[in-house]
CSV table of C-alpha atoms and ligand atoms in Angstrom, one decimal:
chain,number,residue,atom,x,y,z
A,1,MET,CA,-6.3,9.5,19.0
A,2,SER,CA,-7.8,6.0,19.1
A,3,ALA,CA,-5.9,3.1,17.4
A,4,HIS,CA,-6.4,2.1,13.8
A,5,ILE,CA,-7.9,-1.3,14.1
A,6,ILE,CA,-6.9,-3.6,11.2
A,7,ALA,CA,-8.0,-7.2,10.8
A,8,VAL,CA,-5.6,-9.3,8.8
A,9,ALA,CA,-7.8,-11.8,7.1
A,10,ASN,CA,-8.1,-14.2,4.2
A,11,GLN,CA,-10.3,-17.3,4.2
A,12,LYS,CA,-7.6,-19.2,2.5
A,13,GLY,CA,-5.1,-20.9,4.8
A,14,GLY,CA,-1.3,-20.5,4.9
A,15,VAL,CA,-1.1,-17.2,2.9
A,16,GLY,CA,1.0,-15.4,5.5
A,17,LYS,CA,-1.7,-13.8,7.7
A,18,THR,CA,0.1,-14.6,11.0
A,19,THR,CA,3.6,-13.8,9.5
A,20,THR,CA,2.3,-10.5,8.4
A,21,VAL,CA,0.7,-9.6,11.8
A,22,VAL,CA,3.8,-10.5,13.8
A,23,ASN,CA,6.3,-8.8,11.4
A,24,LEU,CA,4.3,-5.8,10.6
A,25,ALA,CA,3.7,-5.3,14.4
A,26,ALA,CA,7.4,-5.4,15.1
A,27,SER,CA,8.1,-3.1,12.2
A,28,LEU,CA,5.6,-0.5,13.4
A,29,VAL,CA,7.1,-0.6,16.9
A,30,HIS,CA,10.5,0.0,15.3
A,31,LYS,CA,9.0,3.1,13.7
A,32,GLY,CA,7.9,4.4,17.1
A,33,LYS,CA,4.3,3.2,17.1
A,34,ARG,CA,2.4,1.6,20.0
A,35,VAL,CA,1.0,-1.7,18.8
A,36,LEU,CA,-1.4,-4.4,20.1
A,37,VAL,CA,-1.7,-7.8,18.4
A,38,VAL,CA,-4.9,-9.7,18.9
A,39,ASP,CA,-4.6,-13.4,18.3
A,40,LEU,CA,-8.0,-14.7,17.2
A,41,ASP,CA,-6.8,-18.0,16.0
A,42,PRO,CA,-7.2,-21.1,18.3
A,43,GLN,CA,-3.9,-22.3,16.7
A,44,GLY,CA,-2.2,-19.5,18.7
A,45,ASN,CA,0.5,-19.0,16.1
A,46,ALA,CA,0.7,-15.2,16.6
A,47,THR,CA,1.0,-15.9,20.3
A,48,THR,CA,3.9,-18.4,20.1
A,49,GLY,CA,5.5,-16.4,17.3
A,50,SER,CA,5.7,-13.5,19.6
A,51,GLY,CA,7.6,-15.5,22.2
A,52,ILE,CA,4.6,-16.2,24.5
A,53,ASN,CA,4.1,-19.7,25.8
A,54,LYS,CA,0.5,-20.5,25.1
A,55,GLY,CA,0.6,-23.4,27.5
A,56,ASN,CA,0.8,-21.0,30.4
A,57,ILE,CA,-2.2,-18.9,29.4
A,58,SER,CA,-5.3,-19.1,31.6
A,59,GLN,CA,-6.8,-15.9,30.3
A,60,GLY,CA,-6.7,-14.2,26.9
A,61,VAL,CA,-9.0,-13.4,24.0
A,62,TYR,CA,-11.1,-16.5,25.0
A,63,THR,CA,-12.0,-15.2,28.4
A,64,VAL,CA,-12.5,-11.7,26.9
A,65,LEU,CA,-15.0,-12.9,24.3
A,66,LEU,CA,-16.9,-14.7,27.0
A,67,GLY,CA,-17.0,-11.5,29.1
A,68,GLU,CA,-15.1,-13.1,32.0
A,69,THR,CA,-12.1,-10.7,31.9
A,70,GLU,CA,-11.2,-7.3,30.6
A,71,VAL,CA,-8.6,-6.9,27.8
A,72,ALA,CA,-6.1,-5.1,30.1
A,73,GLU,CA,-5.8,-7.9,32.6
A,74,CYS,CA,-5.0,-10.4,29.9
A,75,LEU,CA,-2.2,-8.6,28.0
A,76,GLN,CA,1.2,-10.0,27.6
A,77,HIS,CA,4.3,-8.3,26.1
A,78,SER,CA,6.4,-9.6,23.3
A,79,LYS,CA,9.9,-9.1,24.5
A,80,HIS,CA,11.5,-9.3,21.1
A,81,GLY,CA,8.7,-7.6,19.2
A,82,GLY,CA,8.1,-4.7,21.6
A,83,TYR,CA,4.3,-4.9,21.2
A,84,ASP,CA,1.5,-6.2,23.4
A,85,VAL,CA,-0.4,-9.4,22.7
A,86,LEU,CA,-3.9,-10.4,23.6
A,87,PRO,CA,-3.0,-14.1,23.4
A,88,ALA,CA,-5.0,-17.2,22.3
A,89,ASN,CA,-4.7,-20.9,22.9
A,90,ARG,CA,-6.7,-23.9,22.0
A,91,ALA,CA,-9.4,-23.1,24.6
A,92,LEU,CA,-10.5,-20.5,22.1
A,93,ALA,CA,-12.1,-23.2,20.0
A,94,GLY,CA,-14.4,-23.7,22.9
A,95,ALA,CA,-15.3,-20.0,23.1
A,96,GLU,CA,-17.1,-20.3,19.8
A,97,VAL,CA,-19.4,-23.0,21.1
A,98,GLU,CA,-20.2,-21.0,24.3
A,99,LEU,CA,-20.5,-17.7,22.4
A,100,VAL,CA,-23.3,-19.0,20.2
A,101,GLN,CA,-25.6,-19.0,23.2
A,102,GLU,CA,-24.9,-15.4,24.1
A,103,LEU,CA,-26.3,-12.1,23.2
A,104,ALA,CA,-24.5,-9.5,21.0
A,105,ARG,CA,-22.0,-12.2,20.3
A,106,GLU,CA,-20.5,-10.6,17.2
A,107,MET,CA,-19.8,-7.4,19.1
A,108,ARG,CA,-17.8,-8.8,21.9
A,109,LEU,CA,-14.3,-8.1,20.7
A,110,LYS,CA,-15.3,-4.6,19.4
A,111,ASN,CA,-16.7,-3.6,22.8
A,112,ALA,CA,-13.8,-5.1,24.7
A,113,LEU,CA,-11.1,-3.4,22.6
A,114,ALA,CA,-12.8,0.0,23.1
A,115,ALA,CA,-11.3,0.0,26.6
A,116,VAL,CA,-7.7,-0.1,25.4
A,117,ALA,CA,-7.9,1.5,22.0
A,118,ASP,CA,-6.5,4.8,23.2
A,119,ASN,CA,-3.3,3.2,24.4
A,120,TYR,CA,-2.2,2.1,20.9
A,121,ASP,CA,-1.6,3.6,17.5
A,122,TYR,CA,-2.4,0.3,15.7
A,123,ILE,CA,-4.3,-2.9,16.7
A,124,LEU,CA,-3.6,-5.8,14.4
A,125,ILE,CA,-6.0,-8.7,14.6
A,126,ASP,CA,-4.8,-12.1,13.3
A,127,CYS,CA,-7.9,-14.0,12.0
A,128,PRO,CA,-8.2,-17.7,11.5
A,129,PRO,CA,-8.6,-19.0,8.0
A,130,THR,CA,-12.2,-20.0,8.5
A,131,LEU,CA,-15.3,-17.8,8.6
A,132,THR,CA,-16.4,-18.5,12.1
A,133,LEU,CA,-17.8,-16.4,14.9
A,134,LEU,CA,-14.2,-15.6,15.9
A,135,THR,CA,-13.4,-14.1,12.4
A,136,ILE,CA,-16.7,-12.3,12.5
A,137,ASN,CA,-15.8,-10.7,15.8
A,138,GLY,CA,-12.5,-9.6,14.2
A,139,LEU,CA,-14.2,-8.1,11.2
A,140,VAL,CA,-16.8,-6.3,13.3
A,141,ALA,CA,-14.1,-4.9,15.6
A,142,ALA,CA,-12.0,-3.6,12.7
A,143,GLU,CA,-12.2,-0.5,10.6
A,144,HIS,CA,-10.1,-2.0,7.9
A,145,ILE,CA,-9.2,-5.4,6.4
A,146,MET,CA,-5.7,-6.2,5.2
A,147,VAL,CA,-5.6,-9.2,2.9
A,148,PRO,CA,-2.4,-11.2,2.5
A,149,MET,CA,-2.5,-13.3,-0.7
A,150,VAL,CA,-0.3,-15.6,-2.6
A,151,CYS,CA,-0.3,-14.9,-6.3
A,152,GLU,CA,-1.4,-18.4,-7.5
A,153,TYR,CA,-4.1,-19.7,-9.7
A,154,TYR,CA,-7.0,-19.8,-7.1
A,155,ALA,CA,-5.9,-16.7,-5.2
A,156,LEU,CA,-8.6,-14.4,-6.7
A,157,GLU,CA,-11.3,-16.9,-5.8
A,158,GLY,CA,-10.2,-16.7,-2.2
A,159,ILE,CA,-10.5,-12.9,-2.3
A,160,SER,CA,-13.9,-13.0,-3.8
A,161,ASP,CA,-15.1,-15.1,-0.9
A,162,LEU,CA,-13.7,-12.5,1.4
A,163,VAL,CA,-15.4,-9.7,-0.5
A,164,ALA,CA,-18.7,-11.5,-0.2
A,165,THR,CA,-18.2,-11.8,3.6
A,166,LEU,CA,-17.2,-8.2,3.8
A,167,ARG,CA,-20.5,-7.1,2.1
A,168,LYS,CA,-22.5,-9.2,4.6
A,169,ILE,CA,-20.7,-7.7,7.6
A,170,ARG,CA,-21.2,-4.2,6.2
A,171,GLN,CA,-24.9,-4.7,5.8
A,172,ALA,CA,-25.4,-6.4,9.1
A,173,VAL,CA,-23.2,-4.7,11.6
A,174,ASN,CA,-20.2,-2.7,10.5
A,175,PRO,CA,-21.1,-0.4,7.5
A,176,LYS,CA,-17.7,1.4,7.6
A,177,LEU,CA,-15.5,-1.7,7.2
A,178,ASP,CA,-13.4,-1.5,4.0
A,179,ILE,CA,-10.5,-3.4,2.4
A,180,LEU,CA,-7.5,-1.4,3.2
A,181,GLY,CA,-5.3,-3.2,0.8
A,182,ILE,CA,-4.0,-6.5,-0.5
A,183,VAL,CA,-0.4,-7.6,0.4
A,184,ARG,CA,1.3,-10.0,-2.0
A,185,THR,CA,3.2,-12.6,0.1
A,186,LEU,CA,5.5,-15.5,-0.8
A,187,TYR,CA,6.1,-13.4,-3.8
A,188,ASP,CA,8.2,-14.3,-6.8
A,189,ALA,CA,8.3,-11.4,-9.4
A,190,ARG,CA,9.8,-13.7,-12.0
A,191,SER,CA,6.9,-16.1,-12.0
A,192,LEU,CA,4.6,-15.6,-15.0
A,193,LEU,CA,1.6,-16.5,-12.9
A,194,ALA,CA,2.4,-13.8,-10.4
A,195,GLN,CA,2.6,-11.3,-13.3
A,196,GLN,CA,-0.8,-12.4,-14.5
A,197,VAL,CA,-2.3,-12.2,-11.0
A,198,ASP,CA,-0.8,-8.7,-10.6
A,199,GLU,CA,-2.6,-7.6,-13.8
A,200,GLN,CA,-5.9,-8.9,-12.5
A,201,LEU,CA,-5.5,-7.3,-9.1
A,202,GLU,CA,-4.7,-4.0,-10.8
A,203,LYS,CA,-8.0,-4.4,-12.8
A,204,TYR,CA,-10.3,-5.5,-10.0
A,205,PHE,CA,-8.8,-3.8,-7.0
A,206,PRO,CA,-7.3,-0.5,-8.3
A,207,ARG,CA,-5.5,1.5,-5.6
A,208,LYS,CA,-6.0,-1.4,-3.2
A,209,VAL,CA,-2.8,-3.3,-3.7
A,210,PHE,CA,0.3,-2.4,-1.6
A,211,ALA,CA,3.3,-1.7,-3.8
A,212,THR,CA,5.5,-3.6,-1.3
A,213,THR,CA,5.7,-7.3,-1.9
A,214,ILE,CA,6.9,-9.9,0.6
A,215,PRO,CA,9.4,-12.3,-0.9
A,216,ARG,CA,9.6,-16.0,0.1
A,217,ASN,CA,12.3,-15.8,2.7
A,218,ILE,CA,13.5,-18.6,4.9
A,219,ARG,CA,14.2,-16.2,7.8
A,220,LEU,CA,10.5,-15.3,8.0
A,221,ALA,CA,9.7,-19.0,8.4
A,222,GLU,CA,12.5,-19.7,10.9
A,223,ALA,CA,11.9,-16.8,13.3
A,224,PRO,CA,8.6,-18.0,14.9
A,225,SER,CA,10.3,-21.1,16.3
A,226,HIS,CA,12.6,-18.7,18.2
A,227,GLY,CA,9.6,-16.8,19.5
A,228,MET,CA,10.6,-13.6,17.7
A,229,PRO,CA,9.7,-11.5,14.7
A,230,ALA,CA,12.3,-11.6,11.9
A,231,LEU,CA,13.4,-8.1,12.8
A,232,ALA,CA,14.9,-9.5,16.0
A,233,TYR,CA,16.0,-12.8,14.5
A,234,ASP,CA,17.8,-11.4,11.4
A,235,PRO,CA,17.5,-7.6,11.0
A,236,LYS,CA,19.1,-7.6,7.5
A,237,ALA,CA,17.1,-10.5,6.0
A,238,ARG,CA,15.1,-9.7,2.8
A,239,GLY,CA,11.9,-10.6,4.5
A,240,THR,CA,12.6,-8.3,7.5
A,241,LEU,CA,13.3,-5.4,5.1
A,242,ALA,CA,10.2,-6.1,3.2
A,243,TYR,CA,8.0,-5.8,6.3
A,244,LEU,CA,9.7,-2.6,7.3
A,245,ASP,CA,8.8,-1.2,3.8
A,246,LEU,CA,5.3,-2.4,4.3
A,247,ALA,CA,5.1,-0.6,7.6
A,248,ASP,CA,6.3,2.6,5.9
A,249,GLU,CA,3.7,2.2,3.2
A,250,LEU,CA,1.0,1.6,5.8
A,251,LEU,CA,2.0,4.7,7.7
A,252,ALA,CA,1.5,6.8,4.5
A,253,TRP,CA,-1.6,4.9,3.4
A,254,PRO,CA,-4.8,6.9,3.0
A,255,GLY,CA,-7.0,6.4,6.0
A,256,THR,CA,-4.3,5.1,8.4
A,257,ARG,CA,-2.1,8.1,8.8
A,258,SER,CA,-1.8,9.0,12.5
B,301,ATP,P1,-3.3,-20.0,8.7
B,301,ATP,O1,-4.3,-19.8,7.6
B,301,ATP,O2,-3.0,-21.4,9.0
B,301,ATP,O3,-3.5,-19.2,9.9
B,301,ATP,P2,-1.5,-18.0,7.8
B,301,ATP,O4,-2.2,-17.4,6.7
B,301,ATP,O5,-1.5,-17.3,9.1
B,301,ATP,O6,-1.9,-19.5,8.0
B,301,ATP,P3,1.4,-18.2,8.1
B,301,ATP,O7,1.2,-19.1,9.2
B,301,ATP,O8,1.8,-16.8,8.3
B,301,ATP,O9,0.0,-18.2,7.2
B,301,ATP,O10,2.4,-18.8,7.0
B,301,ATP,C1,2.2,-20.1,6.6
B,301,ATP,C2,3.6,-20.8,6.5
B,301,ATP,O11,4.4,-20.1,5.5
B,301,ATP,C3,4.3,-20.7,7.8
B,301,ATP,O12,5.1,-21.8,8.0
B,301,ATP,C4,5.2,-19.5,7.6
B,301,ATP,O13,6.4,-19.5,8.4
B,301,ATP,C5,5.5,-19.5,6.1
B,301,ATP,N1,5.7,-18.2,5.5
B,301,ATP,C6,4.8,-17.2,5.5
B,301,ATP,N2,5.3,-16.1,4.8
B,301,ATP,C7,6.5,-16.5,4.4
B,301,ATP,C8,7.5,-15.9,3.5
B,301,ATP,N3,7.3,-14.7,3.1
B,301,ATP,N4,8.6,-16.6,3.3
B,301,ATP,C9,8.8,-17.8,3.7
B,301,ATP,N5,7.9,-18.5,4.5
B,301,ATP,C10,6.8,-17.8,4.8
B,302,MG,MG1,-2.4,-17.8,10.9
């Protein structure tokens, strides 16, 4: 069966998109799944966080989007994560400018991933925090969106931006795209604000909120500087265990069982 393709996206920055991609990928591998991480962010955080030196990369998602290389020839392997990576580096910012001139530019990633989709159970796409042609490529390639969010005052506004984007993408190119679920990150159950946001989420996104919450955990923040997911860096950390739980929940989630 072909991979489930999930874009991890939120137009708000710093909400744990990359942390979720890297740690969920490693957790799914731990559970016996074959996983590909696609780094669509010119910052290349998912690439470095997977232990891959982005300075050495001459081909990656950038050359794939421009049609210069196939996905298969650009793949790197995360030694500590156990998953493959289609890496990014700063050259990706240039891809956008060049892509604008080209035909079928929103479909590039989707078409390219089709060639490798049978080799994986899950493909996780790390989107940048902006709505650019890169993010659009991610949302067009995906069948689901997973939305990490921090339960703070403006969080729901960020999500409504994403819902508006989702509608447009559905109408224009990818009618089947849906919100798989919202993942609450940097979560503090004792915070009154978090409890209020939880109530609102329950009301506006029923059955779309993962029960697993990801706590604020220093190990999750430290692990990327060692080029590894938290599962390799500190297997017993609270953050590590939370992402393992999220993987279990995803494996049982309607529409993604495989
Ligand atoms: P961007 O929008 O810039 O791509 P992002 O949404 O990908 O950001 P991350 O890079 O995953 O967010 O996280 C932002 C910062 O918060 C990073 O320094 C990361 O290490 C830290 N962080 C993320 N999740 C947690 C957590 N649960 N506990 C502690 N630190 C975290
Ligand atoms: Mg990121």
